[in-house]
PDB file of C-alpha atoms in Angstrom:
ATOM      1  CA  MET A 321       4.235  -9.749 -14.242  1.00 52.00           C
ATOM      2  CA  ASP A 322       4.547 -13.413 -13.538  1.00 60.00           C
ATOM      3  CA  ALA A 323       1.825 -14.918 -11.439  1.00 63.00           C
ATOM      4  CA  GLY A 324       2.931 -15.569  -7.904  1.00 68.00           C
ATOM      5  CA  ARG A 325       5.705 -12.870  -7.937  1.00 67.00           C
ATOM      6  CA  LEU A 326       6.320 -10.977  -4.822  1.00 63.00           C
ATOM      7  CA  LEU A 327       5.588  -7.282  -5.398  1.00 75.00           C
ATOM      8  CA  TYR A 328       5.210  -5.726  -1.924  1.00 75.00           C
ATOM      9  CA  VAL A 329       6.393  -6.434   1.588  1.00 74.00           C
ATOM     10  CA  GLY A 330       4.797  -4.972   4.710  1.00 74.00           C
ATOM     11  CA  ILE A 331       4.990  -5.539   8.424  1.00 72.00           C
ATOM     12  CA  ALA A 332       2.550  -5.360  11.363  1.00 71.00           C
ATOM     13  CA  PRO A 333       4.800  -5.578  14.498  1.00 62.00           C
ATOM     14  CA  GLN A 334       3.189  -4.903  17.843  1.00 58.00           C
ATOM     15  CA  TYR A 335       6.388  -3.602  19.340  1.00 58.00           C
ATOM     16  CA  MET A 336       9.272  -1.849  17.645  1.00 58.00           C
ATOM     17  CA  ALA A 337      12.317  -0.173  18.967  1.00 58.00           C
ATOM     18  CA  ASN A 338      10.734   3.283  18.690  1.00 61.00           C
ATOM     19  CA  ARG A 339       7.032   2.713  18.987  1.00 58.00           C
ATOM     20  CA  THR A 340       4.101   0.362  19.873  1.00 61.00           C
ATOM     21  CA  SER A 341       1.477  -0.341  17.229  1.00 61.00           C
ATOM     22  CA  THR A 342      -2.279  -1.105  17.863  1.00 68.00           C
ATOM     23  CA  GLN A 343      -2.430  -2.804  14.369  1.00 70.00           C
ATOM     24  CA  SER A 344      -2.332  -6.564  14.241  1.00 74.00           C
ATOM     25  CA  LEU A 345      -1.379  -8.363  10.996  1.00 74.00           C
ATOM     26  CA  ARG A 346      -5.117  -9.385  10.659  1.00 80.00           C
ATOM     27  CA  LYS A 347      -6.116  -5.734  10.832  1.00 82.00           C
ATOM     28  CA  ARG A 348      -3.442  -4.572   8.489  1.00 80.00           C
ATOM     29  CA  VAL A 349      -4.284  -7.200   5.838  1.00 81.00           C
ATOM     30  CA  ARG A 350      -8.045  -6.581   6.174  1.00 84.00           C
ATOM     31  CA  TYR A 351      -7.557  -2.884   5.723  1.00 79.00           C
ATOM     32  CA  HIS A 352      -5.452  -3.418   2.517  1.00 83.00           C
ATOM     33  CA  TYR A 353      -8.232  -5.602   1.197  1.00 82.00           C
ATOM     34  CA  ARG A 354     -11.377  -3.777   2.420  1.00 88.00           C
ATOM     35  CA  GLY A 355     -10.292  -0.342   3.512  1.00 88.00           C
ATOM     36  CA  ASN A 356      -9.562   2.739   1.480  1.00 92.00           C
ATOM     37  CA  ALA A 357      -6.610   4.496  -0.183  1.00 93.00           C
ATOM     38  CA  ALA A 358      -6.385   7.078   2.662  1.00 92.00           C
ATOM     39  CA  GLY A 359      -5.306   4.388   5.039  1.00 89.00           C
ATOM     40  CA  SER A 360      -3.397   2.049   2.789  1.00 89.00           C
ATOM     41  CA  THR A 361      -0.497   2.966   0.706  1.00 87.00           C
ATOM     42  CA  LEU A 362      -0.795  -0.328  -1.121  1.00 89.00           C
ATOM     43  CA  ARG A 363      -4.434   0.499  -2.015  1.00 93.00           C
ATOM     44  CA  LEU A 364      -3.379   3.979  -3.110  1.00 95.00           C
ATOM     45  CA  THR A 365      -0.587   2.526  -5.384  1.00 93.00           C
ATOM     46  CA  LEU A 366      -2.824  -0.223  -6.919  1.00 94.00           C
ATOM     47  CA  GLY A 367      -5.660   2.148  -7.547  1.00 96.00           C
ATOM     48  CA  CYS A 368      -3.490   4.611  -9.335  1.00 96.00           C
ATOM     49  CA  LEU A 369      -1.913   1.806 -11.456  1.00 94.00           C
ATOM     50  CA  LEU A 370      -5.437   0.698 -12.353  1.00 96.00           C
ATOM     51  CA  GLY A 371      -6.429   4.250 -13.352  1.00 97.00           C
ATOM     52  CA  LEU A 372      -9.081   4.775 -10.708  1.00 97.00           C
ATOM     53  CA  GLU A 373      -9.945   8.415  -9.940  1.00 97.00           C
ATOM     54  CA  LEU A 374      -8.666   9.590  -6.568  1.00 97.00           C
ATOM     55  CA  ARG A 375     -10.960  12.160  -4.871  1.00 97.00           C
ATOM     56  CA  ARG A 376     -10.922  14.334  -1.835  1.00 96.00           C
ATOM     57  CA  VAL A 377     -13.564  13.102   0.645  1.00 94.00           C
ATOM     58  CA  GLY A 378     -15.080  14.274   3.954  1.00 91.00           C
ATOM     59  CA  SER A 379     -13.409  17.515   5.028  1.00 91.00           C
ATOM     60  CA  GLY A 380     -11.170  17.302   1.948  1.00 92.00           C
ATOM     61  CA  LYS A 381      -8.020  16.228   3.678  1.00 92.00           C
ATOM     62  CA  ARG A 382      -8.511  12.462   3.003  1.00 94.00           C
ATOM     63  CA  MET A 383      -8.237  10.976  -0.364  1.00 96.00           C
ATOM     64  CA  THR A 384      -9.835   7.809  -1.578  1.00 96.00           C
ATOM     65  CA  PHE A 385     -11.242   6.330  -4.824  1.00 97.00           C
ATOM     66  CA  GLY A 386     -14.736   6.883  -3.597  1.00 94.00           C
ATOM     67  CA  LYS A 387     -17.280   4.070  -2.805  1.00 94.00           C
ATOM     68  CA  ALA A 388     -17.429   2.745  -6.361  1.00 95.00           C
ATOM     69  CA  GLY A 389     -13.739   2.975  -6.955  1.00 96.00           C
ATOM     70  CA  GLU A 390     -12.774   1.348  -3.622  1.00 96.00           C
ATOM     71  CA  ALA A 391     -15.321  -1.499  -4.366  1.00 96.00           C
ATOM     72  CA  THR A 392     -13.675  -1.928  -7.732  1.00 97.00           C
ATOM     73  CA  LEU A 393     -10.283  -2.117  -6.175  1.00 96.00           C
ATOM     74  CA  SER A 394     -11.341  -4.498  -3.498  1.00 95.00           C
ATOM     75  CA  GLN A 395     -12.792  -6.792  -6.133  1.00 96.00           C
ATOM     76  CA  TRP A 396      -9.608  -6.500  -8.225  1.00 94.00           C
ATOM     77  CA  MET A 397      -7.512  -7.485  -5.229  1.00 91.00           C
ATOM     78  CA  ALA A 398      -9.790 -10.388  -4.347  1.00 92.00           C
ATOM     79  CA  ASP A 399      -9.376 -11.635  -7.916  1.00 92.00           C
ATOM     80  CA  ASN A 400      -5.648 -10.910  -8.291  1.00 90.00           C
ATOM     81  CA  ALA A 401      -3.783 -10.320  -5.103  1.00 87.00           C
ATOM     82  CA  ARG A 402      -2.568 -12.939  -2.633  1.00 86.00           C
ATOM     83  CA  VAL A 403      -1.151 -12.584   0.821  1.00 83.00           C
ATOM     84  CA  ARG A 404       1.549 -14.709   2.429  1.00 80.00           C
ATOM     85  CA  TRP A 405       2.925 -14.120   5.892  1.00 78.00           C
ATOM     86  CA  MET A 406       5.494 -15.434   8.324  1.00 78.00           C
ATOM     87  CA  GLU A 407       6.223 -14.600  11.937  1.00 81.00           C
ATOM     88  CA  GLN A 408       9.429 -12.842  12.809  1.00 81.00           C
ATOM     89  CA  ASP A 409      10.780 -11.621  16.094  1.00 81.00           C
ATOM     90  CA  ARG A 410      12.128  -8.343  14.534  1.00 81.00           C
ATOM     91  CA  PRO A 411      10.078  -8.055  11.261  1.00 80.00           C
ATOM     92  CA  TRP A 412      11.331  -4.543  10.555  1.00 82.00           C
ATOM     93  CA  GLU A 413      14.841  -5.974  10.003  1.00 85.00           C
ATOM     94  CA  LEU A 414      13.677  -8.560   7.515  1.00 82.00           C
ATOM     95  CA  GLU A 415      11.487  -6.004   5.752  1.00 83.00           C
ATOM     96  CA  SER A 416      14.499  -3.775   5.200  1.00 84.00           C
ATOM     97  CA  GLN A 417      16.673  -6.697   4.032  1.00 85.00           C
ATOM     98  CA  LEU A 418      13.932  -7.919   1.591  1.00 84.00           C
ATOM     99  CA  ILE A 419      13.373  -4.416   0.140  1.00 83.00           C
ATOM    100  CA  SER A 420      17.043  -3.716  -0.365  1.00 84.00           C
ATOM    101  CA  ARG A 421      17.689  -7.102  -2.034  1.00 83.00           C
ATOM    102  CA  LEU A 422      14.613  -7.879  -4.002  1.00 81.00           C
ATOM    103  CA  ASP A 423      12.847  -6.147  -6.926  1.00 80.00           C
ATOM    104  CA  LEU A 424       9.642  -5.117  -5.024  1.00 78.00           C
ATOM    105  CA  PRO A 425       8.093  -2.413  -7.426  1.00 79.00           C
ATOM    106  CA  LEU A 426       5.134  -1.625  -5.136  1.00 79.00           C
ATOM    107  CA  ASN A 427       7.157  -0.717  -2.098  1.00 76.00           C
ATOM    108  CA  LEU A 428       8.133   2.983  -2.070  1.00 79.00           C
ATOM    109  CA  ASP A 429       9.545   3.349   1.428  1.00 78.00           C
ATOM    110  CA  GLN A 430      13.204   2.327   1.611  1.00 77.00           C
ATOM    111  CA  ASP A 431      13.061   1.323  -2.099  1.00 70.00           C
ATOM    112  CA  ARG A 432      14.607   4.205  -4.072  1.00 77.00           C
ATOM    113  CA  HIS A 433      16.958   1.826  -5.830  1.00 75.00           C
ATOM    114  CA  ASN A 434      13.990   0.247  -7.678  1.00 76.00           C
ATOM    115  CA  ALA A 435      13.790   1.250 -11.288  1.00 79.00           C
ATOM    116  CA  TYR A 436      10.062   1.771 -11.050  1.00 81.00           C
ATOM    117  CA  HIS A 437      10.305   3.925  -7.856  1.00 84.00           C
ATOM    118  CA  SER A 438      10.318   7.387  -9.512  1.00 87.00           C
ATOM    119  CA  ARG A 439       7.644   6.595 -12.001  1.00 91.00           C
ATOM    120  CA  LEU A 440       5.322   5.188  -9.302  1.00 90.00           C
ATOM    121  CA  LYS A 441       5.858   8.238  -7.073  1.00 93.00           C
ATOM    122  CA  GLU A 442       5.069  10.472  -9.984  1.00 94.00           C
ATOM    123  CA  LEU A 443       1.918   8.591 -10.868  1.00 95.00           C
ATOM    124  CA  ARG A 444       0.609   8.878  -7.224  1.00 94.00           C
ATOM    125  CA  ALA A 445       1.627  12.605  -7.138  1.00 96.00           C
ATOM    126  CA  GLN A 446      -0.292  13.271 -10.281  1.00 97.00           C
ATOM    127  CA  ALA A 447      -3.380  11.330  -8.981  1.00 97.00           C
ATOM    128  CA  ARG A 448      -3.161  13.632  -5.756  1.00 96.00           C
ATOM    129  CA  GLN A 449      -2.914  16.786  -7.762  1.00 97.00           C
ATOM    130  CA  ARG A 450      -5.884  15.856  -9.942  1.00 97.00           C
ATOM    131  CA  ALA A 451      -7.896  15.107  -6.795  1.00 97.00           C
ATOM    132  CA  ARG A 452      -6.882  18.514  -5.357  1.00 96.00           C
ATOM    133  CA  ASP A 453      -8.274  20.192  -8.521  1.00 96.00           C
ATOM    134  CA  LEU A 454     -11.665  18.505  -8.255  1.00 95.00           C
ATOM    135  CA  PRO A 455     -14.432  19.383  -5.859  1.00 95.00           C
ATOM    136  CA  ILE A 456     -14.705  17.410  -2.579  1.00 95.00           C
ATOM    137  CA  SER A 457     -16.678  14.235  -3.299  1.00 89.00           C
ATOM    138  CA  SER A 458     -19.657  13.408  -1.130  1.00 73.00           C
TER     139      SER A 458
END
């Protein structure tokens, strides 16, 4: 894909019509860059696209790419992913508009019209199934 192309849109509003969030934009971005696949749909998607092995961890309910895989993904994102942001009074409205009007292949929520949507959902489902078939990772 072209460098600088927008591939994913996300929001971190403190207040929405139906809920309040404890996540700030800083926390959300930090988690996408330094967290794990269990807490970031973006990390899960990128890791699956990069062919990292998803594993069940802890009690077996959470799935991540393990310490080494998550470190690899964090480094890949530091080298290749860029973040831009803008403040909006009602960001959920802009998010929906952008997802419906733009080609954002890494967004799954609200993006069934994207040609890549079904392939990406299947790729993630396959990774989850492989993880379920493996022993829980320490």
